Coordinates of C-alpha atoms in Angstrom, one line a residue:
M32 CA 0.0 0.0 0.0
L33 CA 1.2 3.5 -0.9
N34 CA 1.5 5.8 2.0
I35 CA 0.6 9.4 2.0
I36 CA 4.1 10.6 1.3
D37 CA 4.4 8.3 -1.7
M38 CA 1.1 9.6 -3.0
E39 CA 2.3 13.1 -2.7
K40 CA 5.4 12.4 -4.6
I41 CA 3.4 10.7 -7.4
A42 CA 1.2 13.8 -7.5
D43 CA 4.2 16.0 -7.8
Y44 CA 5.7 13.9 -10.6
K45 CA 2.4 14.0 -12.5
Y46 CA 2.2 17.8 -12.0
A47 CA 5.8 18.2 -13.3
L48 CA 5.0 15.9 -16.2
D49 CA 1.8 17.8 -17.1
E50 CA 3.6 21.1 -17.0
S51 CA 6.6 20.0 -19.1
S52 CA 5.1 17.5 -21.5
I53 CA 2.3 16.7 -23.9
I54 CA 0.3 13.9 -22.3
A55 CA -2.4 11.7 -23.8
I56 CA -3.8 8.4 -22.5
T57 CA -5.7 5.9 -24.8
N58 CA -7.3 2.6 -24.0
Q59 CA -6.2 -0.7 -25.5
K60 CA -8.2 0.2 -28.7
G61 CA -6.4 3.5 -29.1
I62 CA -9.4 5.6 -28.0
I63 CA -8.3 8.8 -26.3
S64 CA -9.4 8.8 -22.6
Y65 CA -7.3 11.7 -21.4
V66 CA -5.3 14.7 -22.7
N67 CA -3.6 17.4 -20.7
D68 CA -3.6 21.2 -21.5
N69 CA -0.3 21.0 -23.4
F70 CA -1.9 18.5 -25.8
C71 CA -4.9 20.8 -26.3
N72 CA -2.6 23.8 -26.8
I73 CA -0.4 22.2 -29.5
S74 CA -3.2 20.4 -31.3
K75 CA -5.6 23.4 -31.0
Y76 CA -8.4 20.9 -30.1
T77 CA -10.4 21.1 -26.8
A78 CA -10.4 18.1 -24.4
E79 CA -14.0 17.5 -25.3
E80 CA -13.1 17.3 -29.0
L81 CA -10.4 14.9 -28.4
I82 CA -11.8 12.5 -25.7
G83 CA -13.4 9.5 -27.4
Q84 CA -11.4 10.0 -30.6
D85 CA -8.4 8.0 -31.8
H86 CA -5.1 9.5 -32.9
R87 CA -6.2 9.7 -36.5
I88 CA -7.7 13.0 -35.6
I89 CA -4.2 14.5 -35.6
N90 CA -2.7 12.3 -38.4
S91 CA -0.8 14.5 -40.8
G92 CA -0.4 11.7 -43.4
H93 CA 3.3 12.2 -43.3
H94 CA 4.1 8.7 -42.0
S95 CA 3.6 5.6 -44.1
K96 CA 1.2 2.8 -43.2
E97 CA 4.1 0.5 -42.5
F98 CA 5.5 3.0 -40.0
I99 CA 2.2 3.3 -38.1
K100 CA 1.7 -0.5 -38.2
E101 CA 5.2 -1.0 -36.7
L102 CA 4.4 1.5 -34.0
W103 CA 1.2 -0.4 -32.9
T104 CA 2.9 -3.8 -33.2
T105 CA 5.5 -2.6 -30.7
I106 CA 3.2 -1.2 -28.0
A107 CA 0.6 -4.0 -28.5
N108 CA 3.4 -6.4 -27.5
G109 CA 3.8 -4.4 -24.3
K110 CA 7.0 -2.7 -25.4
V111 CA 7.8 1.0 -25.1
W112 CA 8.0 2.9 -28.5
K113 CA 10.1 5.9 -29.0
G114 CA 10.2 8.1 -32.1
E115 CA 9.3 11.3 -33.8
L116 CA 5.8 12.0 -35.2
K117 CA 4.6 14.7 -37.5
N118 CA 1.0 15.7 -36.6
K119 CA -1.6 18.1 -37.9
A120 CA -3.4 20.6 -35.7
K121 CA -7.0 21.6 -35.9
D122 CA -6.1 24.7 -38.1
G123 CA -4.1 22.6 -40.5
T124 CA -0.7 23.6 -39.2
I125 CA 1.9 20.9 -38.8
Y126 CA 4.0 20.2 -35.7
W127 CA 6.6 17.7 -34.7
V128 CA 6.7 15.8 -31.3
D129 CA 9.4 13.6 -29.8
T130 CA 7.2 10.7 -28.5
T131 CA 7.4 7.9 -25.9
I132 CA 4.4 5.6 -25.8
V133 CA 4.3 3.4 -22.6
P134 CA 1.9 0.4 -22.5
F135 CA 0.3 -0.2 -19.1
L136 CA -0.2 -4.0 -18.5
N137 CA -2.8 -5.9 -16.6
S138 CA -2.3 -9.1 -14.6
Q139 CA -2.2 -11.1 -17.8
N140 CA 0.6 -8.9 -19.1
K141 CA -1.7 -7.4 -21.7
P142 CA -1.9 -3.7 -22.3
Y143 CA -5.0 -2.1 -21.1
Q144 CA -4.0 1.5 -21.8
Y145 CA -1.2 3.5 -23.3
V146 CA 0.3 6.7 -22.0
A147 CA 2.0 8.9 -24.7
I148 CA 4.4 11.4 -23.4
R149 CA 5.5 14.0 -26.1
S150 CA 7.7 17.0 -26.3
D151 CA 7.4 19.7 -29.0
I152 CA 10.4 19.5 -31.4
T153 CA 8.8 21.5 -34.3
D154 CA 11.5 24.2 -34.2
R155 CA 14.3 21.6 -34.1
K156 CA 12.8 19.7 -37.0
K157 CA 12.4 23.0 -39.0
G158 CA 16.1 23.6 -38.3
E159 CA 16.9 20.1 -39.4
E160 CA 14.8 20.5 -42.6
E161 CA 16.6 23.8 -43.3
L162 CA 19.9 22.2 -42.7
K163 CA 19.0 19.4 -45.0
K164 CA 18.1 21.9 -47.7
I165 CA 21.4 23.7 -47.1
L166 CA 23.3 20.5 -47.2
K167 CA 21.4 19.4 -50.3
E168 CA 22.2 22.7 -51.9
I169 CA 25.8 22.5 -50.9
S170 CA 25.9 19.0 -52.3
D171 CA 24.3 20.2 -55.5
Y172 CA 26.8 23.1 -55.7
K173 CA 29.7 20.7 -55.1
Y174 CA 28.3 18.3 -57.8
A175 CA 28.0 21.2 -60.2
L176 CA 31.4 22.5 -59.3
D177 CA 33.0 19.0 -59.7
E178 CA 31.2 18.6 -63.1
S179 CA 32.1 22.0 -64.5
A180 CA 35.2 23.2 -62.8
I181 CA 38.7 22.0 -61.9
V182 CA 38.9 21.8 -58.1
A183 CA 41.8 21.3 -55.8
I184 CA 42.1 21.7 -52.0
T185 CA 45.5 22.3 -50.2
N186 CA 46.3 22.7 -46.6
Q187 CA 47.8 25.9 -45.2
K188 CA 51.3 24.8 -46.4
G189 CA 50.1 24.3 -50.0
V190 CA 50.1 20.5 -49.9
I191 CA 47.3 19.0 -52.1
T192 CA 44.7 17.2 -50.0
H193 CA 42.0 16.8 -52.6
V194 CA 41.6 17.0 -56.4
N195 CA 38.5 16.2 -58.5
D196 CA 38.3 14.3 -61.7
N197 CA 38.6 17.4 -63.9
F198 CA 41.9 18.3 -62.2
C199 CA 43.2 14.8 -63.1
K200 CA 41.9 15.0 -66.7
I201 CA 43.5 18.3 -67.5
S202 CA 46.8 17.7 -65.6
K203 CA 47.0 14.1 -66.8
Y204 CA 48.1 13.0 -63.2
S205 CA 46.1 10.5 -61.1
S206 CA 44.7 11.5 -57.7
K207 CA 47.4 9.3 -56.0
E208 CA 50.1 11.2 -57.9
L209 CA 48.7 14.6 -56.8
I210 CA 47.7 14.1 -53.2
G211 CA 50.5 15.0 -50.9
Q212 CA 52.3 17.1 -53.6
D213 CA 52.3 20.9 -53.8
H214 CA 51.4 22.9 -57.0
R215 CA 55.0 22.9 -58.2
I216 CA 54.1 19.6 -59.8
I217 CA 52.2 21.5 -62.4
N218 CA 54.3 24.6 -62.6
S219 CA 55.1 25.5 -66.2
G220 CA 57.8 28.0 -65.3
Y221 CA 55.8 30.7 -67.3
H222 CA 55.1 33.0 -64.4
S223 CA 57.8 35.0 -62.7
K224 CA 58.8 34.5 -59.0
E225 CA 57.3 37.8 -58.2
F226 CA 53.9 36.8 -59.7
I227 CA 53.8 33.5 -57.6
K228 CA 55.0 35.4 -54.5
E229 CA 52.2 38.0 -54.8
L230 CA 49.7 35.1 -55.2
W231 CA 50.7 33.4 -52.0
K232 CA 50.9 36.7 -50.1
T233 CA 47.3 37.5 -51.1
I234 CA 45.8 34.1 -50.0
A235 CA 48.0 33.9 -46.9
N236 CA 46.4 37.2 -45.7
G237 CA 43.0 35.5 -46.0
K238 CA 42.1 37.3 -49.3
V239 CA 40.7 35.7 -52.4
W240 CA 43.1 35.6 -55.4
K241 CA 41.8 35.7 -59.0
G242 CA 43.9 35.4 -62.1
E243 CA 45.0 33.3 -65.0
L244 CA 47.7 30.6 -64.7
K245 CA 49.6 28.6 -67.2
N246 CA 50.3 25.1 -66.0
R247 CA 52.2 22.1 -67.3
A248 CA 50.5 18.6 -67.6
K249 CA 52.3 15.3 -66.9
D250 CA 53.0 14.8 -70.7
G251 CA 54.7 18.2 -70.9
S252 CA 51.9 20.0 -72.7
T253 CA 50.8 23.3 -71.3
Y254 CA 47.3 24.6 -70.5
W255 CA 45.7 27.8 -69.1
V256 CA 43.2 28.0 -66.3
D257 CA 41.2 30.9 -65.0
T258 CA 41.7 30.5 -61.3
T259 CA 40.0 31.6 -58.1
I260 CA 41.7 30.6 -54.8
V261 CA 39.6 30.9 -51.7
P262 CA 41.2 30.7 -48.2
F263 CA 39.2 29.0 -45.5
L264 CA 39.8 30.7 -42.2
N265 CA 39.9 29.2 -38.7
Q266 CA 38.5 30.9 -35.5
I267 CA 41.4 33.3 -35.2
G268 CA 41.1 34.4 -38.9
K269 CA 44.1 32.4 -40.2
P270 CA 43.8 30.2 -43.3
Y271 CA 43.8 26.5 -42.6
Q272 CA 43.1 25.4 -46.2
Y273 CA 42.7 26.8 -49.7
I274 CA 40.2 25.8 -52.3
A275 CA 41.3 26.5 -55.9
I276 CA 38.5 26.6 -58.5
R277 CA 39.7 26.7 -62.1
S278 CA 38.2 26.7 -65.5
D279 CA 40.0 25.6 -68.7
I280 CA 40.7 28.7 -70.9
T281 CA 43.4 27.1 -73.0
E282 CA 41.5 27.6 -76.3
R283 CA 40.6 31.2 -75.4
K284 CA 44.3 31.9 -74.5
E285 CA 45.5 30.2 -77.7
G286 CA 42.9 32.3 -79.5
E287 CA 44.2 35.4 -77.8
E288 CA 47.8 34.5 -78.6
E289 CA 46.8 34.0 -82.2
L290 CA 44.9 37.3 -82.2
K291 CA 48.0 39.0 -80.7
K292 CA 50.1 37.5 -83.5
I293 CA 47.6 38.7 -86.1
L294 CA 47.4 42.1 -84.5
K295 CA 51.2 42.3 -84.4
E296 CA 51.3 41.3 -88.0
I297 CA 48.7 43.9 -88.9
S298 CA 50.6 46.5 -86.8
D299 CA 53.7 45.6 -88.7
Y300 CA 51.9 45.9 -92.0
K301 CA 50.4 49.2 -91.0
Y302 CA 53.9 50.5 -89.9
A303 CA 55.3 49.3 -93.3
L304 CA 52.4 50.9 -95.1
D305 CA 52.7 54.2 -93.2
E306 CA 56.4 54.3 -93.8
S307 CA 56.2 53.5 -97.6
A308 CA 52.8 54.8 -98.7
I309 CA 50.4 57.8 -98.5
V310 CA 47.4 56.7 -96.5
A311 CA 44.0 58.3 -95.9
I312 CA 40.8 56.9 -94.5
T313 CA 37.4 58.4 -95.1
N314 CA 33.9 57.5 -93.9
Q315 CA 31.1 56.4 -96.2
K316 CA 30.3 60.0 -97.0
G317 CA 33.9 60.7 -98.0
F318 CA 34.9 62.8 -95.0
I319 CA 38.6 62.2 -94.0
T320 CA 38.9 60.4 -90.6
H321 CA 42.6 59.6 -90.7
V322 CA 45.8 60.6 -92.6
N323 CA 49.4 59.5 -92.1
D324 CA 52.5 61.7 -92.1
N325 CA 53.2 61.0 -95.7
F326 CA 49.8 62.3 -96.7
C327 CA 50.5 65.5 -94.8
K328 CA 54.0 65.9 -96.3
I329 CA 52.9 65.6 -99.9
S330 CA 49.7 67.6 -99.5
K331 CA 51.4 70.2 -97.3
Y332 CA 48.3 70.3 -95.0
S333 CA 48.4 69.4 -91.3
T334 CA 46.4 66.6 -89.9
Q335 CA 44.1 69.1 -88.2
E336 CA 43.5 70.8 -91.5
L337 CA 42.6 67.5 -93.2
I338 CA 40.4 65.7 -90.7
G339 CA 36.7 66.3 -91.3
Q340 CA 37.3 67.6 -94.8
D341 CA 36.6 65.6 -98.0
H342 CA 39.1 65.1 -100.8
R343 CA 37.9 68.3 -102.6
I344 CA 40.5 70.0 -100.5
I345 CA 43.2 68.5 -102.7
N346 CA 41.2 68.5 -106.0
S347 CA 43.4 69.9 -108.8
G348 CA 40.5 70.3 -111.2
Y349 CA 42.4 68.2 -113.7
H350 CA 40.0 65.3 -113.8
S351 CA 36.5 65.6 -115.4
K352 CA 33.3 65.3 -113.4
E353 CA 32.6 62.0 -115.3
F354 CA 36.0 60.6 -114.1
I355 CA 35.3 61.4 -110.4
K356 CA 31.7 60.1 -110.7
E357 CA 32.9 56.8 -112.1
L358 CA 35.5 56.5 -109.3
W359 CA 32.7 57.0 -106.6
K360 CA 30.4 54.7 -108.4
T361 CA 33.0 51.9 -108.3
I362 CA 33.9 52.1 -104.6
A363 CA 30.2 52.8 -103.5
N364 CA 29.4 49.4 -105.1
G365 CA 32.1 47.8 -102.8
K366 CA 34.7 47.4 -105.6
V367 CA 38.3 48.4 -105.4
W368 CA 39.3 51.4 -107.6
K369 CA 42.8 51.7 -109.0
G370 CA 44.1 54.6 -111.1
E371 CA 46.2 57.8 -111.2
L372 CA 45.1 61.1 -109.7
K373 CA 46.5 64.6 -110.1
N374 CA 46.1 66.5 -106.8
R375 CA 46.8 70.0 -105.6
A376 CA 48.9 70.7 -102.5
K377 CA 48.2 73.6 -100.0
D378 CA 50.8 75.8 -101.7
G379 CA 49.1 75.4 -105.1
S380 CA 51.7 72.9 -106.5
T381 CA 50.3 69.8 -108.2
Y382 CA 51.4 66.2 -107.7
W383 CA 50.5 62.8 -109.1
V384 CA 49.7 59.7 -107.0
D385 CA 49.1 56.1 -108.1
T386 CA 46.0 55.3 -106.0
T387 CA 44.2 52.2 -104.8
I388 CA 40.9 52.8 -102.9
V389 CA 39.6 49.8 -100.9
P390 CA 36.1 49.9 -99.5
F391 CA 35.6 48.3 -96.1
L392 CA 32.1 46.5 -95.9
N393 CA 29.7 46.1 -93.0
Q394 CA 27.5 43.0 -92.4
E395 CA 25.1 44.2 -95.1
N396 CA 28.0 44.4 -97.6
K397 CA 27.7 48.2 -97.7
P398 CA 30.9 50.3 -97.4
Y399 CA 31.3 52.0 -94.0
Q400 CA 34.7 53.5 -94.8
Y401 CA 37.3 53.7 -97.6
V402 CA 41.1 53.3 -97.2
A403 CA 43.1 55.1 -99.9
I404 CA 46.7 53.9 -100.4
R405 CA 48.8 56.1 -102.7
S406 CA 52.3 56.3 -104.0
D407 CA 54.0 59.5 -105.3
I408 CA 54.5 59.2 -109.1
T409 CA 55.0 62.9 -109.8
E410 CA 58.5 62.4 -111.2
R411 CA 57.4 59.6 -113.5
K412 CA 54.4 61.6 -114.8
E413 CA 56.6 64.6 -115.4
G414 CA 59.0 62.3 -117.3
E415 CA 56.0 60.9 -119.3
E416 CA 54.8 64.5 -120.1
Q417 CA 58.3 65.4 -121.2
I418 CA 58.5 62.3 -123.4
K419 CA 55.1 63.2 -124.8
L420 CA 56.2 66.8 -125.4
N421 CA 59.4 65.6 -127.1
N422 CA 57.4 63.1 -129.2
A423 CA 55.0 65.9 -130.1
K424 CA 57.9 68.2 -131.1
A425 CA 59.5 65.4 -133.0
I426 CA 56.2 64.7 -134.8
E427 CA 55.7 68.4 -135.4
H428 CA 59.3 68.7 -136.7
A429 CA 58.7 65.7 -139.0
Q430 CA 55.5 67.2 -140.2
I431 CA 57.3 70.5 -140.9
L432 CA 60.0 68.6 -142.8
E433 CA 57.4 66.8 -144.7
L434 CA 55.6 70.0 -145.5
K435 CA 58.8 71.7 -146.5
N436 CA 59.7 68.7 -148.7
T437 CA 56.2 69.0 -150.3
Q438 CA 56.7 72.7 -150.7
L439 CA 60.0 72.1 -152.3
V440 CA 58.5 69.6 -154.7
D441 CA 55.7 72.1 -155.4
F442 CA 58.2 74.9 -155.9
C443 CA 60.2 72.8 -158.3
N444 CA 57.1 72.0 -160.2
I445 CA 56.0 75.6 -160.3
V446 CA 59.5 76.7 -161.3
S447 CA 59.6 74.0 -163.9
H448 CA 56.2 74.9 -165.2
N449 CA 56.1 78.7 -164.9
L450 CA 59.7 79.7 -165.6
R451 CA 60.5 77.3 -168.4
A452 CA 58.4 79.2 -171.0
P453 CA 59.9 82.7 -170.3
L454 CA 63.4 81.3 -170.1
I455 CA 63.0 79.4 -173.4
N456 CA 61.6 82.6 -174.9
I457 CA 64.6 84.6 -173.6
S458 CA 67.0 81.9 -174.8
M459 CA 65.5 82.0 -178.3
L460 CA 65.6 85.8 -178.4
V461 CA 69.2 85.8 -177.3
D462 CA 70.0 83.2 -180.1
Y463 CA 68.2 85.4 -182.6
V464 CA 70.3 88.5 -181.5
E465 CA 73.5 86.5 -181.8
Q466 CA 72.4 85.3 -185.3
S467 CA 71.3 88.8 -186.5
E468 CA 73.8 90.6 -188.6
E469 CA 72.0 94.0 -188.7
E470 CA 71.8 96.3 -185.8
Q471 CA 68.2 97.2 -186.4
E472 CA 67.1 93.6 -186.2
R473 CA 69.1 93.2 -182.9
M474 CA 67.3 96.3 -181.4
E475 CA 63.9 95.0 -182.4
V476 CA 64.7 91.7 -180.6
L477 CA 66.1 93.4 -177.5
T478 CA 62.8 95.4 -177.2
K479 CA 61.0 92.1 -177.1
I480 CA 63.3 90.7 -174.4
K481 CA 62.4 93.3 -171.8
P482 CA 58.6 92.4 -171.4
V483 CA 59.6 88.7 -171.1
V484 CA 62.2 89.5 -168.4
N485 CA 59.6 91.7 -166.5
H486 CA 57.1 88.8 -166.6
L487 CA 59.8 86.5 -165.4
M488 CA 60.5 88.8 -162.5
D489 CA 56.8 89.0 -161.6
V490 CA 56.6 85.2 -161.5
F491 CA 59.7 84.9 -159.5
N492 CA 58.6 87.6 -156.9
E493 CA 55.2 85.8 -156.5
L494 CA 57.0 82.5 -155.8
V495 CA 59.3 84.1 -153.3
E496 CA 56.3 85.8 -151.5
S497 CA 54.4 82.5 -151.3
I498 CA 57.5 80.7 -149.9
Q499 CA 58.0 83.4 -147.3
I500 CA 54.4 83.0 -146.1
K501 CA 54.8 79.2 -145.7
Q502 CA 58.1 79.7 -143.9
D503 CA 56.8 82.3 -141.5
T504 CA 55.6 79.8 -138.8
E505 CA 56.3 82.3 -136.0
I506 CA 54.1 85.1 -137.4
K507 CA 52.2 86.8 -134.6
A508 CA 48.4 86.4 -134.3
D509 CA 46.4 89.6 -133.5
H510 CA 43.1 90.2 -131.9
I511 CA 41.0 91.0 -135.0
I512 CA 37.6 92.8 -134.7
L513 CA 36.1 91.6 -138.0
K514 CA 33.8 94.5 -138.5
D515 CA 36.7 97.0 -138.4
C516 CA 38.8 94.9 -140.6
L517 CA 36.0 94.6 -143.2
E518 CA 35.4 98.3 -143.2
K519 CA 39.0 98.9 -143.9
V520 CA 39.2 96.4 -146.8
L521 CA 35.9 97.5 -148.3
R522 CA 37.1 101.1 -148.5
G523 CA 39.6 100.0 -151.1
F524 CA 36.7 98.7 -153.3
E525 CA 34.3 101.7 -152.9
T526 CA 34.7 102.8 -156.6
Q527 CA 34.0 99.3 -157.9
I528 CA 31.1 98.7 -155.6
Q529 CA 29.5 102.0 -156.7
E530 CA 30.3 101.3 -160.4
Y531 CA 28.8 97.8 -160.3
D532 CA 25.9 98.8 -157.9
A533 CA 27.0 95.9 -155.8
T534 CA 25.3 94.9 -152.5
I535 CA 27.5 93.9 -149.5
Q536 CA 25.7 91.9 -146.8
I537 CA 27.5 91.3 -143.5
D538 CA 26.4 89.0 -140.6
L539 CA 29.0 88.7 -137.8
Q540 CA 26.6 87.9 -134.9
Q541 CA 27.9 84.4 -134.2
A542 CA 31.5 85.4 -134.1
S543 CA 32.7 89.0 -134.3
T544 CA 36.4 88.5 -133.4
I545 CA 39.2 86.1 -134.2
Y546 CA 42.9 85.7 -133.5
F547 CA 44.8 86.0 -136.8
P548 CA 47.7 88.0 -138.3
Q549 CA 46.4 91.4 -139.3
K550 CA 48.1 91.7 -142.7
N551 CA 47.0 88.1 -143.7
I552 CA 43.3 88.5 -142.9
E553 CA 43.2 91.8 -144.8
S554 CA 44.9 90.1 -147.8
I555 CA 42.5 87.1 -147.6
L556 CA 39.4 89.3 -147.5
S557 CA 40.8 91.5 -150.3
N558 CA 41.4 88.6 -152.6
L559 CA 38.0 87.0 -152.0
I560 CA 36.1 90.3 -152.4
S561 CA 38.2 91.3 -155.4
N562 CA 37.4 87.9 -157.1
A563 CA 33.7 88.3 -156.3
L564 CA 33.7 91.7 -158.1
K565 CA 36.1 90.7 -160.8
Y566 CA 34.1 87.7 -161.9
K567 CA 30.6 89.2 -161.5
S568 CA 27.8 88.0 -163.7
P569 CA 26.9 90.2 -166.7
N570 CA 23.2 89.3 -166.1
R571 CA 22.7 90.6 -162.5
K572 CA 24.0 93.0 -160.0
P573 CA 26.7 91.7 -157.7
V574 CA 25.6 90.5 -154.2
I575 CA 28.4 89.6 -151.8
T576 CA 27.5 88.0 -148.4
I577 CA 30.1 87.8 -145.6
K578 CA 29.1 85.7 -142.6
T579 CA 30.6 84.0 -139.5
K580 CA 29.6 80.8 -137.8
K581 CA 30.8 79.6 -134.4
E582 CA 31.9 76.0 -134.3
L583 CA 33.1 74.0 -131.2
N584 CA 36.7 75.0 -131.4
S585 CA 36.8 77.3 -134.4
V586 CA 35.2 80.1 -136.4
V587 CA 34.1 79.6 -140.0
L588 CA 34.1 82.7 -142.2
S589 CA 32.2 82.5 -145.5
V590 CA 32.3 84.9 -148.5
A591 CA 29.5 84.2 -151.0
D592 CA 28.8 85.8 -154.4
N593 CA 26.3 85.4 -157.2
G594 CA 28.9 85.7 -160.0
L595 CA 30.1 83.5 -162.8
G596 CA 30.9 80.5 -160.5
I597 CA 33.5 77.7 -161.2
D598 CA 32.9 74.3 -162.6
L599 CA 34.3 72.2 -159.8
V600 CA 33.8 69.0 -161.7
L601 CA 36.5 70.2 -164.1
H602 CA 38.6 72.2 -161.8
K603 CA 38.1 70.8 -158.3
D604 CA 41.8 69.9 -157.8
Q605 CA 43.1 73.0 -159.5
I606 CA 41.1 75.7 -157.8
F607 CA 43.9 76.8 -155.4
K608 CA 46.9 76.0 -157.6
I609 CA 49.2 78.9 -158.7
R610 CA 48.7 80.5 -162.1
K611 CA 45.3 78.7 -162.5
T612 CA 42.5 80.8 -163.9
F613 CA 39.0 79.8 -164.8
H614 CA 37.6 82.8 -166.7
K615 CA 39.0 85.1 -169.4
H616 CA 39.8 88.4 -167.6
P617 CA 42.7 90.8 -168.4
D618 CA 43.7 91.0 -164.8
A619 CA 43.5 87.3 -164.0
K620 CA 46.9 85.9 -163.0
G621 CA 45.9 82.8 -161.0
F622 CA 47.8 83.9 -157.9
G623 CA 45.1 85.2 -155.5
L624 CA 43.5 82.0 -154.4
F625 CA 46.9 80.3 -154.2
M626 CA 48.1 83.1 -151.9
T627 CA 44.9 82.9 -149.8
K628 CA 45.3 79.2 -149.3
T629 CA 48.9 79.6 -148.3
Q630 CA 48.1 82.3 -145.8
V631 CA 45.2 80.3 -144.2
E632 CA 47.2 77.0 -143.9
A633 CA 50.2 78.9 -142.5
M634 CA 48.1 79.5 -139.3
N635 CA 46.7 75.9 -139.3
G636 CA 43.5 76.9 -140.9
K637 CA 41.5 75.3 -143.7
I638 CA 39.9 76.7 -146.9
W639 CA 37.4 75.1 -149.3
A640 CA 34.8 76.2 -151.9
E641 CA 31.4 75.4 -153.1
S642 CA 30.5 76.7 -156.6
Q643 CA 28.2 76.2 -159.5
P644 CA 28.7 77.8 -163.0
K645 CA 26.6 80.9 -163.7
K646 CA 25.2 80.8 -160.1
G647 CA 28.1 81.9 -157.9
S648 CA 30.7 80.7 -155.4
I649 CA 31.1 80.4 -151.6
F650 CA 34.5 80.3 -150.1
F651 CA 34.8 78.9 -146.5
I652 CA 37.7 79.6 -144.2
E653 CA 38.0 77.8 -140.9
F654 CA 40.2 79.5 -138.3
K655 CA 41.7 77.0 -135.9
T656 CA 43.2 79.6 -133.7
Q657 CA 41.8 80.8 -130.4
T658 CA 38.6 82.7 -130.6
I659 CA 36.9 85.2 -128.3

């Protein structure tokens, strides 16, 4: 029998248990027969709502049927069950309880009730769940790191304590060959001692080091790794190990090295180009964005004066608009243009450059800039010009010689033709004088010789005058106002014009002035007007029309009449020959048209005629000299 003291102790234990734990009592069938306040507080049910129910009222569904079955098997066999249960409160919230279920046995050792003593471990379980998540996340990170990165761990002395598979793959060492070694095993010798010293100084001070390292694999090949070394610190802030996380950047570094080589090569090419050539870069609109020193030297402009300008700043005006347009059309279509350009420097001097213009194309194949590479060919071009000039002079000299030869032949023919008859006549008269015995006969013959000699002198003087005109290649051209010149010439024909009641029509609107020797143009006009009056038609009053017409590079002067005309079918090749006449006239000598043709051709002009018998003639003169 329990005494009063024992009963009091039991009551105290029950009180302490009720205050500190969650208590529930069920019968052997699991029906709740008692719950304490802590049970009601955590489950949020009242005692009335719980008494008579079984524990399914707070079942969260978290535990499997096997778990629940194992629990009941244990306590039904009279054994205590201990474990953790996840229950659901009345409001649907979840809570965890650390649980001990004690079966109370009857005299047959069979449970007749169960006392479940619980303590709330919800916060701890949440912490455990959070920790599991963190550990899972860390595990995932580690997995991801191991899969994607090259990882090694060393102790504070730099001795390797861990490497992952990627480290082994890239270094070509096994884990066993690496563990216990330091990183000198993969040192390529590329980095300086100062570089390595600075790395160790950084991590030894507990700071993260980031950089790129060139390492050597077991087979002697080298590889690059982008590296982050993280020091792990102990409680006093000192590193106790280092984790090195690397990524393979060998391809990138090789690409960078190749790029450096290419850039170095391009730089060398650019240097060579700048030293040897004249270089300018323009944007797609033709504005200069870059010039080298050679461009400045030859153009005599400074860089500041050229940048922002277009190439019109050095345009010499030598090339036609069509030439420049074709150049721009070529490069605007993305094609390379090559040619020779004559430019003008700042001081007004001109220079020649052999030019290649290369368009740089964007992704749409449209030019975004043009690079012009030039070389100075001024001396060569000047040499070519001199050669051309020399050739032109040689050709001109040859033409002059040919002309003189032709003139000499003509002169011989003229002399042969025109002087033979008078000379034969004189020779015959001299023979007759020598054969005459009487003085009177000699005197009669001598009187006949003088007219023949005078005629011979006239012919000779005419020939000399024509030759002088042909030889006078340096004769000076004058600025001739045709109206004034005609008025002066016509004054010499006033009597004939009045006598014949001739009409003179003048139209000089298209060209009123020419450059021509003054005495020659007066002689030409006098000869043509004289012939128009001399060979007038007996059936009509003379009408003489003098006109000018402006051609592209010349002036054509025409003198037309309505006189007797010339049969060009019969006399076409003879019209300008010396001593050729086409009508019976006492004053006709056949020298005027010959002289006119000689004077015109002496100044590189041209003369021709249109004529019809009994209708009249038109003589045309083309002046090749400069006109105003």
